[in-house]
XYZ file of C-alpha atoms in Angstrom:
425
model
C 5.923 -54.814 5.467
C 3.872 -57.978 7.017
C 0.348 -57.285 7.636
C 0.809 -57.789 11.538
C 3.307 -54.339 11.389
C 0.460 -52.840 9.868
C -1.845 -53.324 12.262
C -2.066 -50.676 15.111
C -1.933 -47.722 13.102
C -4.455 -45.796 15.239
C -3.800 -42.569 16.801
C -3.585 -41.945 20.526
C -5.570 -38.917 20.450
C -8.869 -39.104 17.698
C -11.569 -36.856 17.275
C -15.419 -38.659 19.184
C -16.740 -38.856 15.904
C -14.031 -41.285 14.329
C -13.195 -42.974 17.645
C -14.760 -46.385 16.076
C -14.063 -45.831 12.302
C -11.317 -48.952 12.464
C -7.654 -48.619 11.617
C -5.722 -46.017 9.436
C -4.324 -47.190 5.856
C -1.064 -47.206 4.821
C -1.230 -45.560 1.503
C 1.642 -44.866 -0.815
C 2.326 -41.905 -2.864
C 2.431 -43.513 -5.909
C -1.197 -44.596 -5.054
C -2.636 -41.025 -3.678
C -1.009 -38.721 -6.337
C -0.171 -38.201 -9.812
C 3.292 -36.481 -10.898
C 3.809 -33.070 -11.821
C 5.244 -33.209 -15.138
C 4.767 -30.593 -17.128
C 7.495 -28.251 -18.623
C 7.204 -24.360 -17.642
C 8.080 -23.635 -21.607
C 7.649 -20.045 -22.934
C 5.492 -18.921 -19.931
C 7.216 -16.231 -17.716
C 7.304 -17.489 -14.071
C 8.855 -16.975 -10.990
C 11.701 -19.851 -10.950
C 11.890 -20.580 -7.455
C 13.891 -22.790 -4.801
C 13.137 -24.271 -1.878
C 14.167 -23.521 1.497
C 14.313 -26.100 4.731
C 11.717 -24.775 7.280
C 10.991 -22.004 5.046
C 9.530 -23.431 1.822
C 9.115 -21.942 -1.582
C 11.792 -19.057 -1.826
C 12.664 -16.750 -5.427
C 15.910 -17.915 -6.573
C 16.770 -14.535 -6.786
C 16.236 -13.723 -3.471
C 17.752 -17.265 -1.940
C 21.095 -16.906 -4.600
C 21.114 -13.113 -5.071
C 19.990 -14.046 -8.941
C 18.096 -15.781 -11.409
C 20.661 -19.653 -11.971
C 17.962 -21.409 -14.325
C 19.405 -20.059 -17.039
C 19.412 -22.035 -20.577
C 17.404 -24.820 -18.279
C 14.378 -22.417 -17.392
C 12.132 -23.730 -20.423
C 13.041 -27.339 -18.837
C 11.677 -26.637 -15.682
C 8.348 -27.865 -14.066
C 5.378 -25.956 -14.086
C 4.067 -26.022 -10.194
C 0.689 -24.799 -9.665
C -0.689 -23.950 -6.174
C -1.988 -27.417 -4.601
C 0.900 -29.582 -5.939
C 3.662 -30.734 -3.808
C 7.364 -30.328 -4.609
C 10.179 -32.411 -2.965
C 13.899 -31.173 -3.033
C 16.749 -34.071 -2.591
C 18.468 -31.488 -0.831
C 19.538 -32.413 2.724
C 19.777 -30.266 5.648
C 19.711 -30.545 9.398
C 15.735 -30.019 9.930
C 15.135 -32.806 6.888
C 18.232 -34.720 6.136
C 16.470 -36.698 3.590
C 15.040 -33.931 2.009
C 12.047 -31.574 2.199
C 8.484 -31.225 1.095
C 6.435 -28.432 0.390
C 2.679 -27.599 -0.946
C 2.690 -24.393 -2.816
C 0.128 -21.892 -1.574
C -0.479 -18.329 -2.885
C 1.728 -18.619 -5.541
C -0.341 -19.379 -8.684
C 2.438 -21.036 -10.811
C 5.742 -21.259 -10.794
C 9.034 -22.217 -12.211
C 10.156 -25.330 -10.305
C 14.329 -27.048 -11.282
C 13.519 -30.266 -13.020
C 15.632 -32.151 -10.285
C 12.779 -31.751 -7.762
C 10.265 -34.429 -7.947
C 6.876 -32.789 -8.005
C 3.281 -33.870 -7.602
C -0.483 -33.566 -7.001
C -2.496 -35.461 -4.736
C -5.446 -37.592 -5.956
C -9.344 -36.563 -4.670
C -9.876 -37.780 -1.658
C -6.608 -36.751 0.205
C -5.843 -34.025 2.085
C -3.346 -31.292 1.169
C -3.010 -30.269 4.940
C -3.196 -33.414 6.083
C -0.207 -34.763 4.021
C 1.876 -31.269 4.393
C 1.596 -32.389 7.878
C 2.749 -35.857 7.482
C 5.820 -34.167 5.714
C 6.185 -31.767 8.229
C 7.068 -34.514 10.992
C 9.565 -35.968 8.240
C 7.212 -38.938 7.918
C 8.816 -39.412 4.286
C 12.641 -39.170 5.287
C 12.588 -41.797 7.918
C 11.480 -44.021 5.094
C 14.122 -43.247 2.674
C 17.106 -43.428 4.891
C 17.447 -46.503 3.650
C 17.969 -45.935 -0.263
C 20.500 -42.893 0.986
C 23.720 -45.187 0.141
C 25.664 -42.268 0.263
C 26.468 -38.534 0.969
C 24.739 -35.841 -1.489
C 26.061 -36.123 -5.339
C 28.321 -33.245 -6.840
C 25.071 -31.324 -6.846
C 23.678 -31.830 -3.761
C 21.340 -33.551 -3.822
C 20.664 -37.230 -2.275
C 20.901 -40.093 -4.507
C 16.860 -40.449 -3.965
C 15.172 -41.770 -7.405
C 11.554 -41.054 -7.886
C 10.683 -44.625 -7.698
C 11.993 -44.625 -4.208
C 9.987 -41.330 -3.528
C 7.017 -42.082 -4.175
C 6.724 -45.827 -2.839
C 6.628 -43.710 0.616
C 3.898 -45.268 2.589
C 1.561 -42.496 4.451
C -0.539 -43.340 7.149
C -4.495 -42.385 6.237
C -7.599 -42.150 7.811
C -10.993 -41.941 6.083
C -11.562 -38.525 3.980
C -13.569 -36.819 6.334
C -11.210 -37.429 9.415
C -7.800 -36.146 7.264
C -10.322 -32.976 6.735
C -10.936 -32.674 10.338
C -7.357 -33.090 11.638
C -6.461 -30.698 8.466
C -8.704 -28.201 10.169
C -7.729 -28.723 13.823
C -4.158 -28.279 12.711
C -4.356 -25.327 10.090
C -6.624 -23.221 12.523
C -2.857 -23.614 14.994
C -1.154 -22.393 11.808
C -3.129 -19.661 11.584
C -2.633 -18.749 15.228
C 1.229 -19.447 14.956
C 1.260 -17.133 11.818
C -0.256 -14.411 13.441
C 1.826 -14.667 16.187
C 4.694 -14.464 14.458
C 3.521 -11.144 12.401
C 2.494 -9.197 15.566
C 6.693 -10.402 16.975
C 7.936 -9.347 13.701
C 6.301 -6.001 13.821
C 7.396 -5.571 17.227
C 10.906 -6.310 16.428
C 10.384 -3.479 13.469
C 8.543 -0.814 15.808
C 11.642 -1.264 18.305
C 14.229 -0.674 15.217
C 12.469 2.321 14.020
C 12.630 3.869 17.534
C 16.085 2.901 18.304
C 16.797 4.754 14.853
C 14.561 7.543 16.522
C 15.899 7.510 19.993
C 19.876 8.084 18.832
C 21.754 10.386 17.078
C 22.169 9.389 13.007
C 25.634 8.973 12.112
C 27.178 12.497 11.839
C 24.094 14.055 14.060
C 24.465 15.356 17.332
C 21.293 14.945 18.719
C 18.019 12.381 18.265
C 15.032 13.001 16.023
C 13.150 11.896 19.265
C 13.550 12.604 22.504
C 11.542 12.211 25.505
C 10.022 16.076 26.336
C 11.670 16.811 29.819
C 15.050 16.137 28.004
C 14.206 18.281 24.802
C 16.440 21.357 26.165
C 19.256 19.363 27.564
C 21.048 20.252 24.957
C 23.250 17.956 22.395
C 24.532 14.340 23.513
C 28.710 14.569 24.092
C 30.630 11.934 21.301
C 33.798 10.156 21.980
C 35.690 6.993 20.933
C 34.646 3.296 22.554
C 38.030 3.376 23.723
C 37.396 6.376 25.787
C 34.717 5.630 27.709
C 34.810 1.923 28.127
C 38.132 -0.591 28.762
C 36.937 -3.899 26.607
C 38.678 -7.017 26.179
C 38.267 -10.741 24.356
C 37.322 -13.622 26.283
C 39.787 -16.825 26.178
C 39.441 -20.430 25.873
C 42.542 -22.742 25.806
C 43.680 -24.182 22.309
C 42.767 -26.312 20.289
C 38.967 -25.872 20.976
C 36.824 -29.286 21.538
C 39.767 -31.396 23.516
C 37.333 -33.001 26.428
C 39.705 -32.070 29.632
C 38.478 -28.547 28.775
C 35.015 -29.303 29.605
C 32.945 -30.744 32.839
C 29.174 -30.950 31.464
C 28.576 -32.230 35.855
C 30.454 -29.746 37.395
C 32.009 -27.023 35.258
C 31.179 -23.516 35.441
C 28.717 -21.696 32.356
C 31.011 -20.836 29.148
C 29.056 -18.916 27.367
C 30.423 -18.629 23.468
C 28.472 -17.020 20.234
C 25.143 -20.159 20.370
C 24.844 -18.505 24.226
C 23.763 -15.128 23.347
C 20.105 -14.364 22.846
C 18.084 -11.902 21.330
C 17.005 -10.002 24.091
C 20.321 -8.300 25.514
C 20.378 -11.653 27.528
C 22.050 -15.402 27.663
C 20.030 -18.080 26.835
C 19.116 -19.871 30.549
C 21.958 -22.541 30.218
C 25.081 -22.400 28.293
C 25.673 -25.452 25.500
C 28.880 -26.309 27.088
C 30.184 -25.757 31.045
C 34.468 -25.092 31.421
C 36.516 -27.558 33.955
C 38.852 -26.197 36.413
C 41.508 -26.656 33.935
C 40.021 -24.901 31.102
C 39.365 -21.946 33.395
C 42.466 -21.432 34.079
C 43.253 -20.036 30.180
C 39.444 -18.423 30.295
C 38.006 -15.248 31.502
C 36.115 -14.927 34.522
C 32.998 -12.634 34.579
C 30.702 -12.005 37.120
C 26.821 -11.592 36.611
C 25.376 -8.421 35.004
C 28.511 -7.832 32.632
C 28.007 -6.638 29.329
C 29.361 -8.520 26.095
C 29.267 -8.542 22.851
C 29.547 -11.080 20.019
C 32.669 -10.440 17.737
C 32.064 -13.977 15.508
C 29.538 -15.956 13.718
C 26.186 -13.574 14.738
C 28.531 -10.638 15.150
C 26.940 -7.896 16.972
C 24.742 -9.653 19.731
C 24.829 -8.048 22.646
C 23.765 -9.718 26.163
C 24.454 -8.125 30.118
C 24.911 -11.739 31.743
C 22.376 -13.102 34.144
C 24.959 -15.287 35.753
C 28.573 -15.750 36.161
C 30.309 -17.394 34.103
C 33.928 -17.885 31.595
C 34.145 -16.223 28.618
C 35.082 -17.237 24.756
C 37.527 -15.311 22.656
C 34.955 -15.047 20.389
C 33.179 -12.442 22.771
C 34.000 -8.851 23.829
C 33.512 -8.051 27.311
C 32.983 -4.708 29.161
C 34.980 -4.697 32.810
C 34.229 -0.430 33.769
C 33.424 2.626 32.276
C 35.415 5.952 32.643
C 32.077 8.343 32.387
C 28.647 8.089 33.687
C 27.158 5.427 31.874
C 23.932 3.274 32.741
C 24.972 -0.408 31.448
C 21.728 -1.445 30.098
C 21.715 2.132 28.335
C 24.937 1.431 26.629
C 23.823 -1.952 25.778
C 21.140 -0.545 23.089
C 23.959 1.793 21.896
C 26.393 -1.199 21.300
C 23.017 -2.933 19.399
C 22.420 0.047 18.028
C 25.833 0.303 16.577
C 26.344 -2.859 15.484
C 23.023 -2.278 13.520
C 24.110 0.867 11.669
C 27.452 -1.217 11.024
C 25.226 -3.649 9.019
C 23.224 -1.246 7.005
C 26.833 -0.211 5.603
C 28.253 -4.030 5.338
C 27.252 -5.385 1.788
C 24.234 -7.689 1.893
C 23.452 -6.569 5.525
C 26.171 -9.250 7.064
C 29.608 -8.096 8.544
C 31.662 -10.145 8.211
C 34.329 -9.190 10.543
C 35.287 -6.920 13.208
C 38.277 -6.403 15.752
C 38.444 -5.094 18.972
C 41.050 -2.948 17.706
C 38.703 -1.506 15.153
C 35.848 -1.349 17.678
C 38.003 1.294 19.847
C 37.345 4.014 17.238
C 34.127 3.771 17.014
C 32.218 6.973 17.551
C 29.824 6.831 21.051
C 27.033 9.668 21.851
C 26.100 9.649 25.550
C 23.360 12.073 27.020
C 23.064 12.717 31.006
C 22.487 9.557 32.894
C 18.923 10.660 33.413
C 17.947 10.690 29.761
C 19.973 7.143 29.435
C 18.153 5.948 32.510
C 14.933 6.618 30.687
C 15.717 5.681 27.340
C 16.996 2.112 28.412
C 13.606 1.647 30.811
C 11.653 2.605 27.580
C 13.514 0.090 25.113
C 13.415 -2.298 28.108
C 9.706 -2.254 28.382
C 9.527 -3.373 24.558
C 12.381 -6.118 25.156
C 9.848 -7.385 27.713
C 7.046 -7.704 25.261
C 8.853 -9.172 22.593
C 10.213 -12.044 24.932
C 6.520 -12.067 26.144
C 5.300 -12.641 22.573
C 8.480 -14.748 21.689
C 7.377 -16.959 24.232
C 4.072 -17.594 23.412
C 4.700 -18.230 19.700
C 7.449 -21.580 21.297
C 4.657 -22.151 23.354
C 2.462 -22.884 20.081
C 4.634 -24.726 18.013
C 5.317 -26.780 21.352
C 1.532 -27.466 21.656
C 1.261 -28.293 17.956
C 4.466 -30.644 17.643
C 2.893 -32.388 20.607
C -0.688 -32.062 19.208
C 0.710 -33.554 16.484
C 2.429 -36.677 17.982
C -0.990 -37.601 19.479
C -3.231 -36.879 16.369
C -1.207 -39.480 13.970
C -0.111 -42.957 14.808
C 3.517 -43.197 16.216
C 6.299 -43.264 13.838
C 7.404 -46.230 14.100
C 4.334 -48.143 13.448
C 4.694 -46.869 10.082
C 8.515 -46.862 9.605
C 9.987 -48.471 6.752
């Protein structure tokens, strides 16, 4: 790199206090840290993986058991504050990931991860950062020659790794980006434990709300309702007609697809979390390709029957259907749709519990039409579905806000370092 591509490496966006402190520095790792060496031995630790957008994960818990085996005493010894990179690719960090360990203490990292400390003077946050926006793999696309080994892992070697060059402002100025950004983290975090406890407080009712398998009536039920006596159980087949969507074979040709003018074809990807479709559909159906589809109009309730099996969703627009999706055209009783949408989630979730690991893996329509359905009056539905309704509402409120501050940050982010390819290998 010629000094004139070096120069420039200022920041659009820099705190008052550093706006005259001169250029940043490109620094590589091989200058600002020391490898992580040592073997884990005799000790007993935790022998851990790692995890794209997750981080540091228990092999047990990411395999379903402990695979260091005979190799555990060859393993690195990773102490909270050191950095560990897995060759792994994935679709978040195709040239692999980096981590800093945090709350761990120590730990049991595989040898084939290249691991390190940083030297005084740099910034933990500040370089987590750096790795967070994949500074590092847009620098070592270039020593990828080809796909992952029989491992793998990327054909990376540590020389490579750590000739990485890392953009660097003065030590006080990594601190106070460092603090700007870890104070979002901390925001983001907290978001994200009030959504997940919402998501667990709406479980626990459901669970509350509707008959346990076997039961005829709920543990809890609203108190004009509590003498209406027990909820009446039939098959799925007898109080709904269901049927697959379609989509003309083989999937992917392009004359089944009009991106300008097609219609919405909502498949598995289209179905959100929130008994609703995501706002636009990944792909729209030509003329043609409706013709072997399935026509539904808005405020029809479907189901997912493949990938994320269970996700359920009453359409907010029209739209053609997959075969990978059941829909419901009428019901034979009195049955508020939104009502019977928790029941099918409901359902489905019970159906998990039982599935090994918590994952079904399959399910038919066929099989579906046995299924065993409790239905109170349509009053008590009415006000059960406004009541699980009004917590769907939060948790999209909530779900909102936390894209809203990852948005902010990602952006916050772009501004607070100097643009990626200044600094691009």
């Amino acid at each position: 790199m010629t000094s004139s591509e070096k120069r420039g490496l200022v920041p659009k966006l820099r705190f008052p206090e550093f706006r005259e402190a001169g250029e940043w520095e490109l620094i590589t790792l091989q200058q600002a840290s020391v490898p992580v060496t040592e073997r884990v031995g005799q000790r007993k630790l935790t022998p851990v993986s790692i995890s794209a957008g997750i981080g540091f994960v228990p092999q047990a818990e990411k395999f379903g058991r402990d695979i260091s085996g005979n190799q555990y005493q060859l393993y690195t010894l990773v102490s909270d504050g050191d950095f560990v990179y897995n060759k792994g690719n994935s679709l978040k960090f195709p040239q692999g990931c980096v981590y800093l360990l945090q709350g761990w203490g120590q730990v049991a990292a595989p040898n084939v991860f290249i691991c390190f400390r940083l030297k005084d003077g740099y910034s933990n946050v500040f370089f987590q950062n750096c790795f967070e926006q994949n500074l590092h793999g847009k620098q070592l696309k270039k020593h990828i020659t080809s796909g992952a080994r029989s491992n793998g892992l990327l054909n990376i070697s540590k020389e490579n790794f750590f000739s990485v060059e890392i953009p660097t402002p003065s030590p006080p100025e990594q601190q106070k980006i460092a603090d700007c950004l870890a104070s979002l983290d901390e925001l983001i975090t907290l978001e994200a434990q009030q959504l997940d406890t919402l998501k667990t407080h709406k479980k626990g009712l459901m669970q509350q709300l509707f008959p346990a398998e076997g039961e005829t009536l709920p543990k809890l039920r609203f108190p004009e309702f509590r003498d209406a006596g027990e909820w009446h159980a039939d098959t799925l087949v007898r109080i709904a007609k269901f049927r697959r969507g379609s989509f003309p074979q083989p999937y992917g040709l392009p004359e089944w697809y009009d991106d300008e003018n097609g219609v919405p074809f909502v498949q598995v990807f289209d179905v959100d979390e929130n008994l609703r479709l995501k706002p636009k559909t990944k792909n729209k159906i030509s003329k043609l390709g409706a013709e072997q589809s399935v026509f539904i109009a808005k405020g029809t309730l479907i189901v997912t029957l493949q990938g994320s099996i269970g996700r359920v969703a009453i359409t907010q627009y029209d739209a053609y259907i997959d075969r990978t999706l059941l829909i419901f055209e009428e019901f034979f009783k009195p049955t508020e749709r939104l009502f019977f949408a928790y029941v099918i989630q409901n359902l489905f979730e019970i159906e998990k519990e039982k599935a090994p690991g918590g994952i079904i893996k399959t399910i038919t329509k066929d099989s579906l039409s046995d299924f065993v359905v409790r239905l109170p009056s349509p009053g008590e539905q009415q006000k059960i579905a406004n009541f699980l309704a009004s917590l769907d509402d939060l948790i999209t409120a909530k779900t909102q806000k936390l894209a809203a501050l990852k948005t902010h940050k990602k952006g916050l982010m772009q501004q607070l370092f100097p643009v990626l390819g200044e600094v691009a290998a």
